[in-house]
PDB file of N, CA and C in Angstrom:
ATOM      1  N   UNK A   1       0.834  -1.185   0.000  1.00 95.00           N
ATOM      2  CA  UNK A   1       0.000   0.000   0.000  1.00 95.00           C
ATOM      3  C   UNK A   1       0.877   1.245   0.000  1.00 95.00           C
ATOM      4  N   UNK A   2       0.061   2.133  -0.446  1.00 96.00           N
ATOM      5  CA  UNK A   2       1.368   3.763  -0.655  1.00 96.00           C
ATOM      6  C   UNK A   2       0.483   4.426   0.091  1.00 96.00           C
ATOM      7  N   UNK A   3       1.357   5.331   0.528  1.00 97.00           N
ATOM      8  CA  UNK A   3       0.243   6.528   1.454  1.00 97.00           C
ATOM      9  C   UNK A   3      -0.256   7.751   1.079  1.00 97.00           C
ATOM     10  N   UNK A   4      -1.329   8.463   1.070  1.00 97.00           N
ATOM     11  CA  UNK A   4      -1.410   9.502   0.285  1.00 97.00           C
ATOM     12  C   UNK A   4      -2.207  10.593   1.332  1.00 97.00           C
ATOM     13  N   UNK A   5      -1.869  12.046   0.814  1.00 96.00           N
ATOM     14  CA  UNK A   5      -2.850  12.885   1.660  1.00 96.00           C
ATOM     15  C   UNK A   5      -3.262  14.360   0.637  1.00 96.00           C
ATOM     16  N   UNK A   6      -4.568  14.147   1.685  1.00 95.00           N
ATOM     17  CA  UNK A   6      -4.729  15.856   0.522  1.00 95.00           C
ATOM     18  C   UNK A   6      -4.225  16.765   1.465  1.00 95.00           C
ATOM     19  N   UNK A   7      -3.711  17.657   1.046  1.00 94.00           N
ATOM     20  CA  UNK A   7      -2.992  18.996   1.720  1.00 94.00           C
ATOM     21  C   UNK A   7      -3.965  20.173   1.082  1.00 94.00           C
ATOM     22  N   UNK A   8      -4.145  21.499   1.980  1.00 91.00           N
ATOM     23  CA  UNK A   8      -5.310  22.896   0.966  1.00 91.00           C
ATOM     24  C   UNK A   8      -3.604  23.332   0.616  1.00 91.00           C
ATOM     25  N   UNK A   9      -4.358  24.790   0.295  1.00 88.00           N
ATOM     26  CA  UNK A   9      -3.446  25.511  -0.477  1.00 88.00           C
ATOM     27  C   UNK A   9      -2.251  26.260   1.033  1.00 88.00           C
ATOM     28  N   UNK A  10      -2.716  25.998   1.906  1.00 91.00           N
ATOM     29  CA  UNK A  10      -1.978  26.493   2.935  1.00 91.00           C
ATOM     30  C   UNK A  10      -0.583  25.282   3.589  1.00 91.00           C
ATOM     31  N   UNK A  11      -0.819  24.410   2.883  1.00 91.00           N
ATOM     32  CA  UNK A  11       0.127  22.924   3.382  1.00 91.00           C
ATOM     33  C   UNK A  11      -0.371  22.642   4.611  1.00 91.00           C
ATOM     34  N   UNK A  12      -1.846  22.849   4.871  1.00 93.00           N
ATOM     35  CA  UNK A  12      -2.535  21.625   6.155  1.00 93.00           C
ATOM     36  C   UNK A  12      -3.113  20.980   5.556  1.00 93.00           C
ATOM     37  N   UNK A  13      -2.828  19.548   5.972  1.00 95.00           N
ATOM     38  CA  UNK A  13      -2.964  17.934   5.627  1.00 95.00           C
ATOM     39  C   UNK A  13      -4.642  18.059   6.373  1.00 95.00           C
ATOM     40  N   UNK A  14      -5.530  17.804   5.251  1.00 93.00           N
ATOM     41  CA  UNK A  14      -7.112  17.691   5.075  1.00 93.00           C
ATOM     42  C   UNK A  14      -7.328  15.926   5.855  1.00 93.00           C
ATOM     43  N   UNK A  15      -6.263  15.218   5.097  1.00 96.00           N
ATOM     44  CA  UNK A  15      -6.852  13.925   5.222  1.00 96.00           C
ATOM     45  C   UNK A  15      -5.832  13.150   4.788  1.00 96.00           C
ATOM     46  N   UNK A  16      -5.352  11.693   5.350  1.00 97.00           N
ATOM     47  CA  UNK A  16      -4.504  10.703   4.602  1.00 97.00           C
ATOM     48  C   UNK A  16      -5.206   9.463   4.953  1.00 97.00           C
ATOM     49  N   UNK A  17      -4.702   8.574   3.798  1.00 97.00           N
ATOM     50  CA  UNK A  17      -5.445   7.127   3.521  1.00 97.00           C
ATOM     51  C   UNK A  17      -3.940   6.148   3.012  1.00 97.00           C
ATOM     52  N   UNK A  18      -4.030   5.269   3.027  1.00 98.00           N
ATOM     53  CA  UNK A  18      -3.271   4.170   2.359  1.00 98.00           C
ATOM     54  C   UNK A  18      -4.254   3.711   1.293  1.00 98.00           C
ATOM     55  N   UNK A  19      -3.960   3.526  -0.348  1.00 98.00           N
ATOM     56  CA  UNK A  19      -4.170   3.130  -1.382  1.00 98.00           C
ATOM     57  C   UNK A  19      -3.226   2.277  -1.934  1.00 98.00           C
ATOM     58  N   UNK A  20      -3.762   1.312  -3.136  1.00 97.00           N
ATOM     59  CA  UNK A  20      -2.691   0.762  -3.800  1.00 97.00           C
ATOM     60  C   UNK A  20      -2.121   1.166  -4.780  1.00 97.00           C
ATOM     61  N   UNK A  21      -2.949   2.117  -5.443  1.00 95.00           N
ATOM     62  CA  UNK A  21      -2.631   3.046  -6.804  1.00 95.00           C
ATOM     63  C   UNK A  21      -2.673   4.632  -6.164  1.00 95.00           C
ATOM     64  N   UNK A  22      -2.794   5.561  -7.381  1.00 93.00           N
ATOM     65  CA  UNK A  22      -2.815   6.840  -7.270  1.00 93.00           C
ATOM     66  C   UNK A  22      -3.779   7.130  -7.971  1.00 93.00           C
ATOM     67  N   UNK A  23      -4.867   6.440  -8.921  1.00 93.00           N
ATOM     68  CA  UNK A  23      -6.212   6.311  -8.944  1.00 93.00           C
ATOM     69  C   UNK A  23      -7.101   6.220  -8.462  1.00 93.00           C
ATOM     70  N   UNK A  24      -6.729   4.922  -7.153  1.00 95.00           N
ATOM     71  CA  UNK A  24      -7.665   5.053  -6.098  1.00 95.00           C
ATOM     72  C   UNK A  24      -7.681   6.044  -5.349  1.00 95.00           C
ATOM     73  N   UNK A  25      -6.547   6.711  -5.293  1.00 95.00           N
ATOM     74  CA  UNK A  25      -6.297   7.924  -4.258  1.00 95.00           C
ATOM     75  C   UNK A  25      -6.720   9.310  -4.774  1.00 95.00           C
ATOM     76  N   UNK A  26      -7.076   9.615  -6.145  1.00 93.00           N
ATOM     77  CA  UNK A  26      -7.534  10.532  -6.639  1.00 93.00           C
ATOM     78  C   UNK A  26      -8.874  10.558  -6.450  1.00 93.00           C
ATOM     79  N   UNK A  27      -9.249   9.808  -6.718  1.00 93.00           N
ATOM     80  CA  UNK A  27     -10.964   9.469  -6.776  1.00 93.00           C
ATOM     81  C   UNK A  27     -11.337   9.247  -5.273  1.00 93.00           C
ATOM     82  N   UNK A  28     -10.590   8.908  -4.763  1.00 94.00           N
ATOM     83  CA  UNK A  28     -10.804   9.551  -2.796  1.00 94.00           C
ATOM     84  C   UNK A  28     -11.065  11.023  -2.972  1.00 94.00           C
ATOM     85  N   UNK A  29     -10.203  11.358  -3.201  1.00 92.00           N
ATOM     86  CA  UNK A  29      -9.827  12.913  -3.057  1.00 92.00           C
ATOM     87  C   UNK A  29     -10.548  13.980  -3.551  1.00 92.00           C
ATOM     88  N   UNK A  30     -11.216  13.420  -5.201  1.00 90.00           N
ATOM     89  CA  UNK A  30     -12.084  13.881  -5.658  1.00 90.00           C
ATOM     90  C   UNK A  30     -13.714  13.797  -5.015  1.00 90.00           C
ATOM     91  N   UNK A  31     -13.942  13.214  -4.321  1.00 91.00           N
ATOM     92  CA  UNK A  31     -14.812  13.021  -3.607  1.00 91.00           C
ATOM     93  C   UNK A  31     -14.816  12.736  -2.064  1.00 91.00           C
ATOM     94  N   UNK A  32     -14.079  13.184  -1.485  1.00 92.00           N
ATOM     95  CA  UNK A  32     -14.132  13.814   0.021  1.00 92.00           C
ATOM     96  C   UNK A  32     -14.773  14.862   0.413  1.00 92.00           C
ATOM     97  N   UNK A  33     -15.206  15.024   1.294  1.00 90.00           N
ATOM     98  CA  UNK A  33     -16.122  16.005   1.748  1.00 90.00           C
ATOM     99  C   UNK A  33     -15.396  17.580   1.716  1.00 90.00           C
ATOM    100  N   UNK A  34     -14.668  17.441   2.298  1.00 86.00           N
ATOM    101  CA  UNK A  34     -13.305  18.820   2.311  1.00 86.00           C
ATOM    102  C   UNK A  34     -13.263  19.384   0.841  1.00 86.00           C
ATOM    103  N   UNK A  35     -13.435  18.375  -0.148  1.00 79.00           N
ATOM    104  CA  UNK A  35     -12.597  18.934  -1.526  1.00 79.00           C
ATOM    105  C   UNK A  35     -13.584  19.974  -1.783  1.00 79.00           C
ATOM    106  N   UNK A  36     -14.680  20.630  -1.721  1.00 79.00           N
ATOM    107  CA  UNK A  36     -15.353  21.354  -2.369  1.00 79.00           C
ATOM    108  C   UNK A  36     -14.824  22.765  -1.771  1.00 79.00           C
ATOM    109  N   UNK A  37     -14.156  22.360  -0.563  1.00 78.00           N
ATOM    110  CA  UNK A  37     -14.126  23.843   0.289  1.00 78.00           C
ATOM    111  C   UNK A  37     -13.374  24.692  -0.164  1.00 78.00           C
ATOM    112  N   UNK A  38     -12.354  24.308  -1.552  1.00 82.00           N
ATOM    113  CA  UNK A  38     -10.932  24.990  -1.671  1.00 82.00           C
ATOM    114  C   UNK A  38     -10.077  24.305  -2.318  1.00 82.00           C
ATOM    115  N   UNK A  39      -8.615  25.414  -2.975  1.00 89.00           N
ATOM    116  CA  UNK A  39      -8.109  24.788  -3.478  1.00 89.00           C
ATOM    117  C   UNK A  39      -7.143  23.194  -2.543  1.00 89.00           C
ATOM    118  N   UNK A  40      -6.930  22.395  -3.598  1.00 91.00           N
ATOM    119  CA  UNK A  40      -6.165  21.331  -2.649  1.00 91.00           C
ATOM    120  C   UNK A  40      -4.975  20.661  -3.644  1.00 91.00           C
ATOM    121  N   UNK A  41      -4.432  19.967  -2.836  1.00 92.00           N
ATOM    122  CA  UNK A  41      -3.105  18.906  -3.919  1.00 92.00           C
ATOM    123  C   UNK A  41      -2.921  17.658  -2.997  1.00 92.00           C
ATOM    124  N   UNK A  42      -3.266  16.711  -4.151  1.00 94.00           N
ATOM    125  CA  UNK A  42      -2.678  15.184  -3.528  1.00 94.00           C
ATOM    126  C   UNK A  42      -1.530  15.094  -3.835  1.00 94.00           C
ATOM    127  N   UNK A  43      -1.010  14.664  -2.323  1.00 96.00           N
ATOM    128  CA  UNK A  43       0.559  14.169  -2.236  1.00 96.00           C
ATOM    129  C   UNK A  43       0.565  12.510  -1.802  1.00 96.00           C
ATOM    130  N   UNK A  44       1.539  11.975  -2.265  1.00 97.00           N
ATOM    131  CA  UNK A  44       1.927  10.573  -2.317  1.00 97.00           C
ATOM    132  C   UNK A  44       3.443  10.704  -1.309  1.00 97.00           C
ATOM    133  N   UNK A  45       3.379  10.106  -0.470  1.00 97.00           N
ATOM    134  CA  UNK A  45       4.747   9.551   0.763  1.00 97.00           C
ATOM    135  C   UNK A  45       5.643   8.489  -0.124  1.00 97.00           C
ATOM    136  N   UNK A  46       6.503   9.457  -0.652  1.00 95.00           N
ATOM    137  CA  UNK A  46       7.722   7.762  -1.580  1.00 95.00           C
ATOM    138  C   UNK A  46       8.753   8.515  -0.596  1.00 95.00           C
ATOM    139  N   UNK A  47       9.767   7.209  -0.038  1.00 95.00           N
ATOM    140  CA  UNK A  47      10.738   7.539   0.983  1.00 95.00           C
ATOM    141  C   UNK A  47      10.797   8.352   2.245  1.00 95.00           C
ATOM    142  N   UNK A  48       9.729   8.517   2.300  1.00 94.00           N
ATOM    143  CA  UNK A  48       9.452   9.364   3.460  1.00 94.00           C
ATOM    144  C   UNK A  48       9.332  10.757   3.283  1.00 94.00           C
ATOM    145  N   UNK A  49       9.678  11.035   1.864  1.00 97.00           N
ATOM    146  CA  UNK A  49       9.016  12.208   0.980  1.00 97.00           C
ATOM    147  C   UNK A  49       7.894  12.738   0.818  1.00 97.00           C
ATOM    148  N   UNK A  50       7.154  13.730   0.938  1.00 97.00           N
ATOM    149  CA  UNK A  50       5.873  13.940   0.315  1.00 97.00           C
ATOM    150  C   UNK A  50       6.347  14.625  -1.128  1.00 97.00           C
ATOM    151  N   UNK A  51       5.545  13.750  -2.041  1.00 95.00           N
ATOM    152  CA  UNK A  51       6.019  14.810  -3.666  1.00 95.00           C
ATOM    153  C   UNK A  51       3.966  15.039  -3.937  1.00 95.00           C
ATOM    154  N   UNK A  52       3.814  16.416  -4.761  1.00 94.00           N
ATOM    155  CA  UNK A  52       2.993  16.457  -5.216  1.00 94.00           C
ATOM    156  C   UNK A  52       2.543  15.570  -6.328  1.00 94.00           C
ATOM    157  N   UNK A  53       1.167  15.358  -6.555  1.00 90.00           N
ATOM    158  CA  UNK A  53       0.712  14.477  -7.291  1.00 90.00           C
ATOM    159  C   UNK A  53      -0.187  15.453  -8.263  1.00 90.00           C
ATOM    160  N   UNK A  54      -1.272  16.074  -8.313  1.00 62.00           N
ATOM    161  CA  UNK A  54      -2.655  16.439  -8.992  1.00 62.00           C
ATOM    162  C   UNK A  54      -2.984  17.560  -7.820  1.00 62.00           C
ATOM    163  N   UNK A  55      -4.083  18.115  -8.027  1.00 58.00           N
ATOM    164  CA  UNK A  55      -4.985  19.019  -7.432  1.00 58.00           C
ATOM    165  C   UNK A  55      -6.733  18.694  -8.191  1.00 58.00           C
ATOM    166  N   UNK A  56      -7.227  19.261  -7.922  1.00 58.00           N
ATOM    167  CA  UNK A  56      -8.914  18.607  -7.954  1.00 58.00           C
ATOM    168  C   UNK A  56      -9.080  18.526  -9.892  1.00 58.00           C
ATOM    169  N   UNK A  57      -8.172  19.341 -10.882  1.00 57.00           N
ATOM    170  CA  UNK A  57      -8.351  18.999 -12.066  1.00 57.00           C
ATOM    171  C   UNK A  57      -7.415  18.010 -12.845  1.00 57.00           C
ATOM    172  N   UNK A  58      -6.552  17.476 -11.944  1.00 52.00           N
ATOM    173  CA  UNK A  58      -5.393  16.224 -12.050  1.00 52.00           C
ATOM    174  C   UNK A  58      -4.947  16.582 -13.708  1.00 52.00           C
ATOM    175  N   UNK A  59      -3.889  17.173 -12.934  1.00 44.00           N
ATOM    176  CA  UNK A  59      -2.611  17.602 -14.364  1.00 44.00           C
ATOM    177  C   UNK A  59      -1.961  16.352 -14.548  1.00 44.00           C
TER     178      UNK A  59
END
């Protein structure tokens, strides 16, 4: 499993989940309750890293 979290535009962590993809973790994200409130960005934990992933129109 990989770990993922949505962060807003301020870098406070909304929410984290363990997924097996970054599909499943988008489509979390896209549909969490929080996401409507603002801007946001899913981040993925590789190495103990957080790297950005997408934001609610997934570049």
């Amino acid at each position: 499993m990989k770990h993922f979290r949505i962060v807003d535009e301020d870098g406070g962590v909304i929410d984290e989940q363990p997924f097996r993809t970054a599909d499943e973790a988008h489509a979390w994200a896209t549909t969490h309750p929080r996401s409507e409130l603002g801007p946001w960005i899913l981040e993925e934990q590789v190495d103990g890293r957080w790297q950005q992933l997408a934001g609610p129109d997934r570049q």
